[in-house]
Amino acid sequence: TPRGALPPKEIGDQVEKGGGKPYRYSQYIEAEDAINVGGGSFYSECGGDYTGTGYFDYEEEGETSYLEWEIDVPRDGQYELTFRYSQKSENLKLKLEVNGAVVDESKGFPVTGGWCKWDTTDLTVSLVTGINTIRAAAKGNFGPNIDRIVVRDFPVPYNGPPRFVSDIIEGYRGVPLKDIVESSIASFAFDWNLLDVPLLTFEKVSGPGWMSILPDGTLSGVPNNLHVGVNEFEVQVTDPSGQKDEAFLRVDVQPLPEGVIDFDANGGVRSFGGSEDGKGTYSIEEFGAALSLHGNVYKAVKLDPPYEVTSLTVIEFDFRSGKKGSLHAIGLDEDDAATKSYYFKLYGARTKSNYIVDFATYDGAAPDTKHYVIPVGQFYTGVKTRLFFVNDHDSKSSNPTASGVFTNVKIYESDGGPPPTSAPTLPPTPPPTQAPTPSPTKDPTPKPTKYPTPPPTPNPTPPPM
């Protein structure tokens, strides 16, 4: 007896937010729901291992044995037909037609291992909105047992919003002032619909101005001394359809290492040496940790309170030069008179004998950075109010070009061990030599407590994101 066509059945969203719907439409149709049947019978054996009320057995050879269904679908398009079937010993076939047109002349149904052992096989067909007729006829030697078919349309991407993995992203801990933040937050966001097409874009909504975020999620920026502590940035991710998600990125900025001279403090950098301070420029870099000199310049920072240099006093710093001048030097002085015997020469063409030349070892290092540890107290002592820097270039032209950069400068008291020497250059140079016997010291009075001996300070780097 003919049966009525089954109405379409929509299914709900089966995936959590951020995912996609597997199907908009899905309909289960039993063999016994066929509107026309020929050359076979329905059975309800197999111990009840079937769906519905039974299954269909093709009992005649050829196309006179068939099932025919009418199916009502909601829209034109590609649909998937899934047959649940069984067959014992040979690869039986069916001829499949949709709306009178052959879609598969000889669809194979492989052996399942028994007439009551079920499996599935699929076929893609085009259906039109409304009623569609599907016919499955035996091809050759009978056909398989058919329990049901399932009709589904293909998954249509559900454009859920992108997501950050957390509302709070602890992006960086312990970023030093002098370090450039250069990483990415791209790995902290995802979109189920864009797993193979990375089209998410990122931006900074709010936060301190020192850091920027490029559309691909790259972070870039250098904090300054005003940003010590936890910096919070509101960040946003957007997918191609305009859907968004937001999170907060936290960056913990460390102060300059203990004891490092801040060139912005105590009135900043000042002229030194009177007329010696000639034509040239200077700049404070790495937000207070570096002093860059160019041309013919003598500069100093005021030590407030004054520093009592003892036999254990040390100056430690990094130095580099891109252009050799007449004299590149550092030292401590009690005024701006530029006492030559206080100069520790590092580099330069000048060969006057009234400089301390024991650390004039930069020639083999240029233009790389070299680390120095100079035992100042083994050469002179006393109260000093100036830490000075010399970048002298006796150029006959009106445009002196010598350059020098002093970074991470520290003044402290050593532990009284063997006299320190200038550290090896990067790349390495031959080992340094012992400092010469110093001249008699003036006053080994302990220094003020404002300048404690700093512990070793590693140069921390931010953890990878």
Tab-separated table of C-alpha atoms in Angstrom:
chain	number	residue	atom	x	y	z
A	1	THR	CA	0.000	0.000	0.000
A	2	PRO	CA	1.446	3.402	-0.943
A	3	ARG	CA	2.473	5.564	1.983
A	4	GLY	CA	2.581	9.376	2.218
A	5	ALA	CA	5.829	11.286	1.778
A	6	LEU	CA	7.601	12.104	5.022
A	7	PRO	CA	7.827	15.795	5.983
A	8	PRO	CA	11.194	17.473	6.440
A	9	LYS	CA	12.670	17.444	9.947
A	10	GLU	CA	15.077	20.218	11.025
A	11	ILE	CA	17.581	19.421	13.765
A	12	GLY	CA	18.968	21.854	16.316
A	13	ASP	CA	22.458	23.211	16.855
A	14	GLN	CA	24.460	20.346	18.335
A	15	VAL	CA	27.767	22.156	18.915
A	16	GLU	CA	28.774	24.564	21.640
A	17	LYS	CA	29.473	28.202	20.821
A	18	GLY	CA	32.518	28.692	18.690
A	19	GLY	CA	31.792	25.523	16.700
A	20	GLY	CA	29.577	24.679	13.719
A	21	LYS	CA	26.293	22.897	12.996
A	22	PRO	CA	26.857	19.489	11.426
A	23	TYR	CA	23.592	19.548	9.424
A	24	ARG	CA	20.663	21.907	8.954
A	25	TYR	CA	18.374	19.046	7.839
A	26	SER	CA	18.354	15.336	8.679
A	27	GLN	CA	15.629	12.719	8.073
A	28	TYR	CA	15.531	8.996	8.921
A	29	ILE	CA	13.364	6.930	6.562
A	30	GLU	CA	12.569	3.284	7.257
A	31	ALA	CA	12.398	0.678	4.483
A	32	GLU	CA	8.747	0.122	5.419
A	33	ASP	CA	8.046	3.854	4.730
A	34	ALA	CA	8.444	3.237	0.960
A	35	ILE	CA	5.456	4.359	-1.130
A	36	ASN	CA	5.993	1.640	-3.742
A	37	VAL	CA	7.461	-1.824	-3.289
A	38	GLY	CA	8.125	-4.629	-5.804
A	39	GLY	CA	9.697	-8.077	-5.891
A	40	GLY	CA	10.455	-8.425	-2.207
A	41	SER	CA	9.138	-8.708	1.327
A	42	PHE	CA	9.505	-7.053	4.754
A	43	TYR	CA	10.885	-9.132	7.606
A	44	SER	CA	11.309	-8.595	11.342
A	45	GLU	CA	13.845	-11.242	12.222
A	46	CYS	CA	17.556	-10.849	13.238
A	47	GLY	CA	16.559	-10.830	16.908
A	48	GLY	CA	15.141	-7.342	16.584
A	49	ASP	CA	18.471	-5.854	15.426
A	50	TYR	CA	16.938	-3.335	13.043
A	51	THR	CA	15.254	0.061	13.218
A	52	GLY	CA	11.569	0.704	12.702
A	53	THR	CA	9.356	-2.368	12.391
A	54	GLY	CA	11.531	-4.412	10.041
A	55	TYR	CA	13.686	-4.495	6.913
A	56	PHE	CA	13.262	-5.237	3.190
A	57	ASP	CA	14.588	-8.310	1.387
A	58	TYR	CA	15.063	-8.145	-2.431
A	59	GLU	CA	13.708	-11.547	-3.453
A	60	GLU	CA	13.770	-11.261	-7.251
A	61	GLU	CA	16.578	-10.754	-9.713
A	62	GLY	CA	16.591	-7.549	-11.745
A	63	GLU	CA	14.838	-4.202	-11.479
A	64	THR	CA	11.405	-5.670	-10.758
A	65	SER	CA	12.616	-5.911	-7.189
A	66	TYR	CA	12.723	-2.361	-5.774
A	67	LEU	CA	11.874	0.182	-3.072
A	68	GLU	CA	10.634	3.690	-3.831
A	69	TRP	CA	10.312	6.597	-1.363
A	70	GLU	CA	9.029	10.141	-1.557
A	71	ILE	CA	10.990	12.671	0.511
A	72	ASP	CA	10.134	16.297	1.195
A	73	VAL	CA	13.240	18.511	1.610
A	74	PRO	CA	13.321	22.210	2.531
A	75	ARG	CA	15.763	23.532	-0.053
A	76	ASP	CA	17.568	22.793	-3.299
A	77	GLY	CA	21.063	21.408	-2.950
A	78	GLN	CA	23.409	18.513	-2.402
A	79	TYR	CA	22.252	15.840	0.030
A	80	GLU	CA	23.824	12.724	1.454
A	81	LEU	CA	21.918	9.416	1.270
A	82	THR	CA	23.081	6.812	3.787
A	83	PHE	CA	21.798	3.223	3.410
A	84	ARG	CA	21.794	0.846	6.412
A	85	TYR	CA	22.007	-2.623	4.903
A	86	SER	CA	23.220	-6.211	5.346
A	87	GLN	CA	24.350	-8.949	2.993
A	88	LYS	CA	26.208	-12.162	3.589
A	89	SER	CA	28.534	-13.307	0.867
A	90	GLU	CA	28.817	-11.208	-2.267
A	91	ASN	CA	29.007	-7.579	-3.403
A	92	LEU	CA	25.377	-7.017	-4.364
A	93	LYS	CA	24.365	-3.885	-6.274
A	94	LEU	CA	21.411	-1.524	-6.617
A	95	LYS	CA	20.419	0.846	-9.374
A	96	LEU	CA	19.592	4.223	-7.828
A	97	GLU	CA	17.358	6.883	-9.368
A	98	VAL	CA	16.305	10.332	-8.125
A	99	ASN	CA	13.226	11.929	-9.662
A	100	GLY	CA	13.384	9.450	-12.561
A	101	ALA	CA	17.042	10.101	-13.382
A	102	VAL	CA	19.709	7.470	-12.798
A	103	VAL	CA	22.291	8.719	-10.303
A	104	ASP	CA	24.183	5.422	-9.935
A	105	GLU	CA	23.702	2.577	-12.404
A	106	SER	CA	25.347	0.009	-10.157
A	107	LYS	CA	25.839	1.142	-6.557
A	108	GLY	CA	27.873	-1.448	-4.660
A	109	PHE	CA	26.919	-2.824	-1.245
A	110	PRO	CA	29.953	-4.732	0.088
A	111	VAL	CA	29.706	-7.882	2.187
A	112	THR	CA	28.852	-7.242	5.856
A	113	GLY	CA	29.469	-10.814	7.014
A	114	GLY	CA	25.883	-11.922	7.527
A	115	TRP	CA	22.242	-11.153	6.748
A	116	CYS	CA	21.806	-9.777	10.268
A	117	LYS	CA	25.085	-7.830	10.422
A	118	TRP	CA	24.503	-4.219	9.426
A	119	ASP	CA	26.726	-1.580	7.849
A	120	THR	CA	26.238	1.704	5.972
A	121	THR	CA	27.201	3.145	2.605
A	122	ASP	CA	26.766	6.687	1.295
A	123	LEU	CA	25.802	8.445	-1.921
A	124	THR	CA	25.636	12.157	-2.753
A	125	VAL	CA	22.610	13.319	-4.773
A	126	SER	CA	20.993	16.582	-5.831
A	127	LEU	CA	17.477	17.222	-4.515
A	128	VAL	CA	15.000	20.015	-5.135
A	129	THR	CA	12.777	21.871	-2.722
A	130	GLY	CA	9.655	19.828	-1.962
A	131	ILE	CA	8.853	16.247	-2.952
A	132	ASN	CA	11.599	14.021	-4.404
A	133	THR	CA	11.306	10.364	-5.464
A	134	ILE	CA	14.139	7.970	-4.640
A	135	ARG	CA	14.106	4.480	-6.202
A	136	ALA	CA	16.504	1.630	-5.348
A	137	ALA	CA	16.145	-1.406	-7.656
A	138	ALA	CA	18.025	-4.714	-7.665
A	139	LYS	CA	20.811	-4.902	-10.218
A	140	GLY	CA	21.502	-8.411	-11.399
A	141	ASN	CA	21.444	-11.078	-8.726
A	142	PHE	CA	18.940	-9.830	-6.111
A	143	GLY	CA	19.959	-7.096	-3.670
A	144	PRO	CA	20.993	-6.496	-0.056
A	145	ASN	CA	18.602	-6.290	2.874
A	146	ILE	CA	17.700	-2.619	3.448
A	147	ASP	CA	16.806	-1.414	6.959
A	148	ARG	CA	16.563	2.349	6.352
A	149	ILE	CA	18.003	5.375	4.592
A	150	VAL	CA	19.043	8.693	6.110
A	151	VAL	CA	18.821	11.933	4.118
A	152	ARG	CA	20.971	14.896	5.225
A	153	ASP	CA	22.107	18.096	3.660
A	154	PHE	CA	25.809	18.855	3.892
A	155	PRO	CA	27.229	20.879	6.779
A	156	VAL	CA	26.908	24.621	6.301
A	157	PRO	CA	29.545	26.601	8.213
A	158	TYR	CA	28.125	28.234	11.281
A	159	ASN	CA	30.025	31.451	11.745
A	160	GLY	CA	30.463	31.525	15.476
A	161	PRO	CA	32.557	34.307	16.987
A	162	PRO	CA	36.289	33.882	17.541
A	163	ARG	CA	37.471	33.215	21.072
A	164	PHE	CA	40.433	34.097	23.253
A	165	VAL	CA	41.553	31.134	25.344
A	166	SER	CA	41.143	33.198	28.513
A	167	ASP	CA	39.695	36.526	29.611
A	168	ILE	CA	43.059	37.327	31.227
A	169	ILE	CA	46.267	36.611	29.275
A	170	GLU	CA	49.379	36.670	31.442
A	171	GLY	CA	51.548	37.450	28.451
A	172	TYR	CA	54.817	38.576	30.004
A	173	ARG	CA	56.318	38.433	33.476
A	174	GLY	CA	59.425	40.367	34.336
A	175	VAL	CA	60.027	42.314	31.117
A	176	PRO	CA	63.087	44.538	31.700
A	177	LEU	CA	62.814	48.216	30.816
A	178	LYS	CA	65.524	47.943	28.222
A	179	ASP	CA	63.946	44.991	26.379
A	180	ILE	CA	61.743	45.357	23.330
A	181	VAL	CA	58.585	43.275	23.618
A	182	GLU	CA	58.357	41.470	20.313
A	183	SER	CA	56.133	38.411	20.273
A	184	SER	CA	52.542	37.587	19.329
A	185	ILE	CA	49.143	36.950	20.883
A	186	ALA	CA	47.890	35.085	17.810
A	187	SER	CA	48.236	31.718	19.557
A	188	PHE	CA	45.888	32.906	22.321
A	189	ALA	CA	42.827	33.088	20.025
A	190	PHE	CA	40.984	30.604	17.806
A	191	ASP	CA	37.943	30.248	15.587
A	192	TRP	CA	36.581	26.787	14.803
A	193	ASN	CA	35.540	27.977	11.352
A	194	LEU	CA	38.993	29.299	10.439
A	195	LEU	CA	41.256	26.452	11.487
A	196	ASP	CA	42.742	26.226	8.006
A	197	VAL	CA	42.367	29.880	7.035
A	198	PRO	CA	44.111	32.207	9.538
A	199	LEU	CA	42.050	35.313	8.840
A	200	LEU	CA	41.682	36.597	12.396
A	201	THR	CA	42.820	40.175	13.005
A	202	PHE	CA	43.964	41.705	16.281
A	203	GLU	CA	44.030	45.203	17.723
A	204	LYS	CA	44.668	47.050	20.965
A	205	VAL	CA	41.514	48.625	22.376
A	206	SER	CA	43.132	50.374	25.328
A	207	GLY	CA	46.260	50.394	27.456
A	208	PRO	CA	49.597	52.210	27.827
A	209	GLY	CA	50.862	53.766	24.624
A	210	TRP	CA	54.296	52.166	24.681
A	211	MET	CA	53.075	48.890	23.161
A	212	SER	CA	51.337	48.380	19.815
A	213	ILE	CA	49.609	45.329	18.325
A	214	LEU	CA	49.751	44.647	14.601
A	215	PRO	CA	46.761	43.070	12.801
A	216	ASP	CA	48.506	39.674	12.794
A	217	GLY	CA	48.842	39.756	16.598
A	218	THR	CA	52.496	40.822	16.780
A	219	LEU	CA	53.377	42.875	19.860
A	220	SER	CA	56.040	45.575	19.703
A	221	GLY	CA	57.248	48.244	22.092
A	222	VAL	CA	59.667	49.375	24.796
A	223	PRO	CA	58.407	50.318	28.277
A	224	ASN	CA	59.907	53.187	30.250
A	225	ASN	CA	60.411	53.940	33.926
A	226	LEU	CA	56.813	55.178	34.212
A	227	HIS	CA	55.554	51.706	33.300
A	228	VAL	CA	57.242	49.669	36.040
A	229	GLY	CA	54.756	47.119	37.393
A	230	VAL	CA	51.793	45.405	35.775
A	231	ASN	CA	50.562	46.998	32.540
A	232	GLU	CA	47.116	45.938	31.350
A	233	PHE	CA	45.995	46.122	27.722
A	234	GLU	CA	42.528	45.415	26.383
A	235	VAL	CA	42.937	43.442	23.168
A	236	GLN	CA	40.406	42.389	20.557
A	237	VAL	CA	40.216	39.651	17.931
A	238	THR	CA	37.896	39.925	14.915
A	239	ASP	CA	36.924	37.352	12.276
A	240	PRO	CA	36.131	38.151	8.601
A	241	SER	CA	32.407	38.532	9.339
A	242	GLY	CA	33.063	41.198	11.970
A	243	GLN	CA	32.382	39.053	15.045
A	244	LYS	CA	34.697	39.848	17.956
A	245	ASP	CA	36.013	38.751	21.300
A	246	GLU	CA	38.041	40.702	23.853
A	247	ALA	CA	40.531	39.873	26.592
A	248	PHE	CA	43.056	41.608	28.831
A	249	LEU	CA	46.781	41.146	28.258
A	250	ARG	CA	49.004	41.768	31.277
A	251	VAL	CA	52.685	42.678	31.001
A	252	ASP	CA	54.783	42.955	34.173
A	253	VAL	CA	57.599	45.477	33.635
A	254	GLN	CA	60.668	45.318	35.878
A	255	PRO	CA	62.619	48.389	36.948
A	256	LEU	CA	66.218	48.868	35.911
A	257	PRO	CA	68.486	46.318	37.600
A	258	GLU	CA	69.499	47.352	41.099
A	259	GLY	CA	72.307	49.868	41.077
A	260	VAL	CA	72.116	50.779	37.369
A	261	ILE	CA	72.510	54.512	36.786
A	262	ASP	CA	69.314	56.138	35.519
A	263	PHE	CA	70.464	58.897	33.167
A	264	ASP	CA	67.085	60.598	33.545
A	265	ALA	CA	67.432	60.945	37.338
A	266	ASN	CA	69.071	63.636	39.508
A	267	GLY	CA	68.678	66.372	36.924
A	268	GLY	CA	69.732	64.163	34.045
A	269	VAL	CA	72.838	64.557	31.902
A	270	ARG	CA	74.883	67.769	32.170
A	271	SER	CA	77.864	69.373	30.458
A	272	PHE	CA	81.304	68.454	31.787
A	273	GLY	CA	84.841	69.721	31.266
A	274	GLY	CA	84.023	73.315	30.362
A	275	SER	CA	85.279	74.098	26.870
A	276	GLU	CA	86.106	70.424	26.307
A	277	ASP	CA	82.392	69.853	25.735
A	278	GLY	CA	82.363	70.845	22.090
A	279	LYS	CA	80.229	70.247	19.055
A	280	GLY	CA	78.128	67.128	19.276
A	281	THR	CA	74.961	65.570	20.601
A	282	TYR	CA	73.844	63.046	23.175
A	283	SER	CA	70.712	61.017	23.770
A	284	ILE	CA	69.366	58.932	26.625
A	285	GLU	CA	68.298	55.531	25.391
A	286	GLU	CA	66.767	52.333	26.712
A	287	PHE	CA	64.666	54.558	28.958
A	288	GLY	CA	67.404	55.721	31.233
A	289	ALA	CA	69.819	52.785	31.063
A	290	ALA	CA	72.046	54.038	28.197
A	291	LEU	CA	73.846	57.257	27.262
A	292	SER	CA	74.683	57.666	23.575
A	293	LEU	CA	77.317	60.279	22.602
A	294	HIS	CA	78.064	61.597	19.116
A	295	GLY	CA	80.677	64.096	17.959
A	296	ASN	CA	82.939	65.924	20.423
A	297	VAL	CA	81.081	65.828	23.752
A	298	TYR	CA	81.920	65.567	27.449
A	299	LYS	CA	78.954	64.725	29.679
A	300	ALA	CA	78.324	63.822	33.317
A	301	VAL	CA	75.587	62.899	35.760
A	302	LYS	CA	75.457	64.374	39.223
A	303	LEU	CA	75.882	61.920	42.116
A	304	ASP	CA	73.392	62.977	44.765
A	305	PRO	CA	74.352	62.306	47.463
A	306	PRO	CA	78.078	62.368	46.613
A	307	TYR	CA	79.790	58.992	46.390
A	308	GLU	CA	82.639	58.117	48.735
A	309	VAL	CA	85.096	56.153	46.581
A	310	THR	CA	86.968	53.574	48.651
A	311	SER	CA	89.615	51.027	47.791
A	312	LEU	CA	86.781	48.590	46.964
A	313	THR	CA	84.785	50.861	44.622
A	314	VAL	CA	84.030	49.478	41.176
A	315	ILE	CA	82.433	50.856	37.999
A	316	GLU	CA	80.748	48.211	35.861
A	317	PHE	CA	79.217	48.943	32.427
A	318	ASP	CA	78.883	47.987	28.772
A	319	PHE	CA	80.482	50.061	26.021
A	320	ARG	CA	80.306	50.080	22.251
A	321	SER	CA	81.481	52.460	19.556
A	322	GLY	CA	80.576	52.677	15.900
A	323	LYS	CA	83.155	55.365	15.106
A	324	LYS	CA	86.554	55.757	16.764
A	325	GLY	CA	87.413	59.227	18.070
A	326	SER	CA	90.416	60.770	19.818
A	327	LEU	CA	89.351	59.554	23.264
A	328	HIS	CA	86.533	57.513	24.766
A	329	ALA	CA	86.706	57.446	28.556
A	330	ILE	CA	84.785	57.185	31.831
A	331	GLY	CA	85.543	58.231	35.387
A	332	LEU	CA	84.532	59.920	38.649
A	333	ASP	CA	85.334	63.512	39.597
A	334	GLU	CA	84.531	65.924	42.416
A	335	ASP	CA	83.634	68.784	40.035
A	336	ASP	CA	83.341	69.702	36.348
A	337	ALA	CA	87.028	70.569	35.899
A	338	ALA	CA	87.804	67.336	34.030
A	339	THR	CA	90.861	66.116	35.912
A	340	LYS	CA	92.741	64.053	33.332
A	341	SER	CA	94.227	61.681	35.919
A	342	TYR	CA	90.684	60.483	36.699
A	343	TYR	CA	90.063	59.384	33.088
A	344	PHE	CA	89.843	55.648	32.406
A	345	LYS	CA	90.614	55.457	28.710
A	346	LEU	CA	88.723	52.736	26.819
A	347	TYR	CA	89.380	53.585	23.195
A	348	GLY	CA	90.742	56.301	20.921
A	349	ALA	CA	93.769	57.561	19.022
A	350	ARG	CA	95.087	59.940	21.710
A	351	THR	CA	98.165	58.650	23.584
A	352	LYS	CA	98.742	61.215	26.359
A	353	SER	CA	100.341	59.682	29.450
A	354	ASN	CA	98.169	61.394	32.068
A	355	TYR	CA	95.179	59.064	31.444
A	356	ILE	CA	94.690	55.694	33.109
A	357	VAL	CA	95.197	53.354	30.164
A	358	ASP	CA	94.986	49.964	31.838
A	359	PHE	CA	91.504	49.402	30.368
A	360	ALA	CA	92.101	50.813	26.886
A	361	THR	CA	91.203	47.438	25.421
A	362	TYR	CA	88.310	48.197	23.090
A	363	ASP	CA	90.316	48.281	19.821
A	364	GLY	CA	89.849	44.574	19.192
A	365	ALA	CA	86.147	44.645	20.026
A	366	ALA	CA	84.781	47.425	17.801
A	367	PRO	CA	81.974	47.778	16.878
A	368	ASP	CA	80.612	45.127	19.260
A	369	THR	CA	79.628	45.631	22.890
A	370	LYS	CA	82.291	45.026	25.524
A	371	HIS	CA	81.663	44.588	29.239
A	372	TYR	CA	83.943	46.367	31.726
A	373	VAL	CA	84.521	46.023	35.457
A	374	ILE	CA	86.962	48.757	36.532
A	375	PRO	CA	88.376	48.831	40.130
A	376	VAL	CA	88.255	52.616	40.468
A	377	GLY	CA	89.313	52.516	44.117
A	378	GLN	CA	92.663	51.003	43.198
A	379	PHE	CA	93.522	54.176	41.276
A	380	TYR	CA	91.945	56.966	43.301
A	381	THR	CA	89.583	57.468	46.247
A	382	GLY	CA	87.655	60.262	47.887
A	383	VAL	CA	84.288	61.978	47.645
A	384	LYS	CA	83.070	62.272	44.053
A	385	THR	CA	80.065	64.199	42.772
A	386	ARG	CA	80.311	63.510	39.036
A	387	LEU	CA	80.222	60.354	36.940
A	388	PHE	CA	81.587	61.533	33.600
A	389	PHE	CA	81.726	60.226	30.042
A	390	VAL	CA	84.132	61.393	27.334
A	391	ASN	CA	83.576	61.155	23.590
A	392	ASP	CA	86.370	63.382	22.263
A	393	HIS	CA	86.937	63.843	18.548
A	394	ASP	CA	89.658	66.336	17.553
A	395	SER	CA	88.395	66.634	14.003
A	396	LYS	CA	89.729	69.302	11.671
A	397	SER	CA	86.329	69.390	10.071
A	398	SER	CA	83.320	71.086	11.605
A	399	ASN	CA	81.484	67.788	11.799
A	400	PRO	CA	83.078	65.380	14.317
A	401	THR	CA	81.620	61.889	13.941
A	402	ALA	CA	82.992	59.842	16.850
A	403	SER	CA	80.369	57.817	18.718
A	404	GLY	CA	80.126	55.868	21.946
A	405	VAL	CA	77.337	54.289	23.978
A	406	PHE	CA	77.561	53.524	27.711
A	407	THR	CA	74.915	51.102	29.017
A	408	ASN	CA	73.949	49.541	32.372
A	409	VAL	CA	76.443	51.626	34.345
A	410	LYS	CA	76.766	50.639	38.019
A	411	ILE	CA	78.924	51.972	40.870
A	412	TYR	CA	79.306	49.697	43.885
A	413	GLU	CA	81.672	48.178	46.415
A	414	SER	CA	83.324	44.879	45.512
A	415	ASP	CA	83.612	42.004	47.988
A	416	GLY	CA	87.323	42.550	48.552
A	417	GLY	CA	88.400	39.616	46.403
A	418	PRO	CA	90.980	39.707	43.612
A	419	PRO	CA	90.980	42.999	41.696
A	420	PRO	CA	88.433	42.835	38.877
A	421	THR	CA	89.448	43.468	35.299
A	422	SER	CA	87.558	44.345	32.169
A	423	ALA	CA	85.381	41.445	31.114
A	424	PRO	CA	85.931	39.643	27.796
A	425	THR	CA	84.386	41.023	24.657
A	426	LEU	CA	81.538	39.416	22.748
A	427	PRO	CA	82.751	37.791	20.556
A	428	PRO	CA	85.569	36.640	22.918
A	429	THR	CA	88.983	38.264	22.971
A	430	PRO	CA	92.159	37.040	24.725
A	431	PRO	CA	91.853	36.985	28.545
A	432	PRO	CA	92.345	40.371	30.261
A	433	THR	CA	95.386	41.148	32.324
A	434	GLN	CA	95.762	41.973	35.999
A	435	ALA	CA	95.387	45.622	36.903
A	436	PRO	CA	98.684	47.351	37.857
A	437	THR	CA	99.598	48.226	41.408
A	438	PRO	CA	97.507	51.266	42.335
A	439	SER	CA	98.748	54.530	43.700
A	440	PRO	CA	98.203	55.174	47.433
A	441	THR	CA	94.592	55.800	48.326
A	442	LYS	CA	93.384	58.896	50.063
A	443	ASP	CA	90.587	57.824	52.363
A	444	PRO	CA	89.157	54.287	52.651
A	445	THR	CA	86.084	55.490	54.517
A	446	PRO	CA	82.999	53.277	53.928
A	447	LYS	CA	80.599	54.645	51.322
A	448	PRO	CA	77.058	55.933	52.063
A	449	THR	CA	74.361	53.304	52.509
A	450	LYS	CA	72.428	54.706	49.533
A	451	TYR	CA	74.781	52.715	47.290
A	452	PRO	CA	74.640	49.128	48.622
A	453	THR	CA	76.519	46.377	46.882
A	454	PRO	CA	74.062	45.013	44.317
A	455	PRO	CA	73.546	41.282	43.960
A	456	PRO	CA	74.279	39.727	40.563
A	457	THR	CA	71.424	40.746	38.306
A	458	PRO	CA	70.595	38.419	35.420
A	459	ASN	CA	69.151	39.847	32.277
A	460	PRO	CA	65.706	38.199	32.329
A	461	THR	CA	63.893	37.522	29.142
A	462	PRO	CA	60.108	37.164	28.731
A	463	PRO	CA	58.805	33.593	28.504
A	464	PRO	CA	57.722	32.440	25.040
A	465	MET	CA	53.991	32.900	24.264
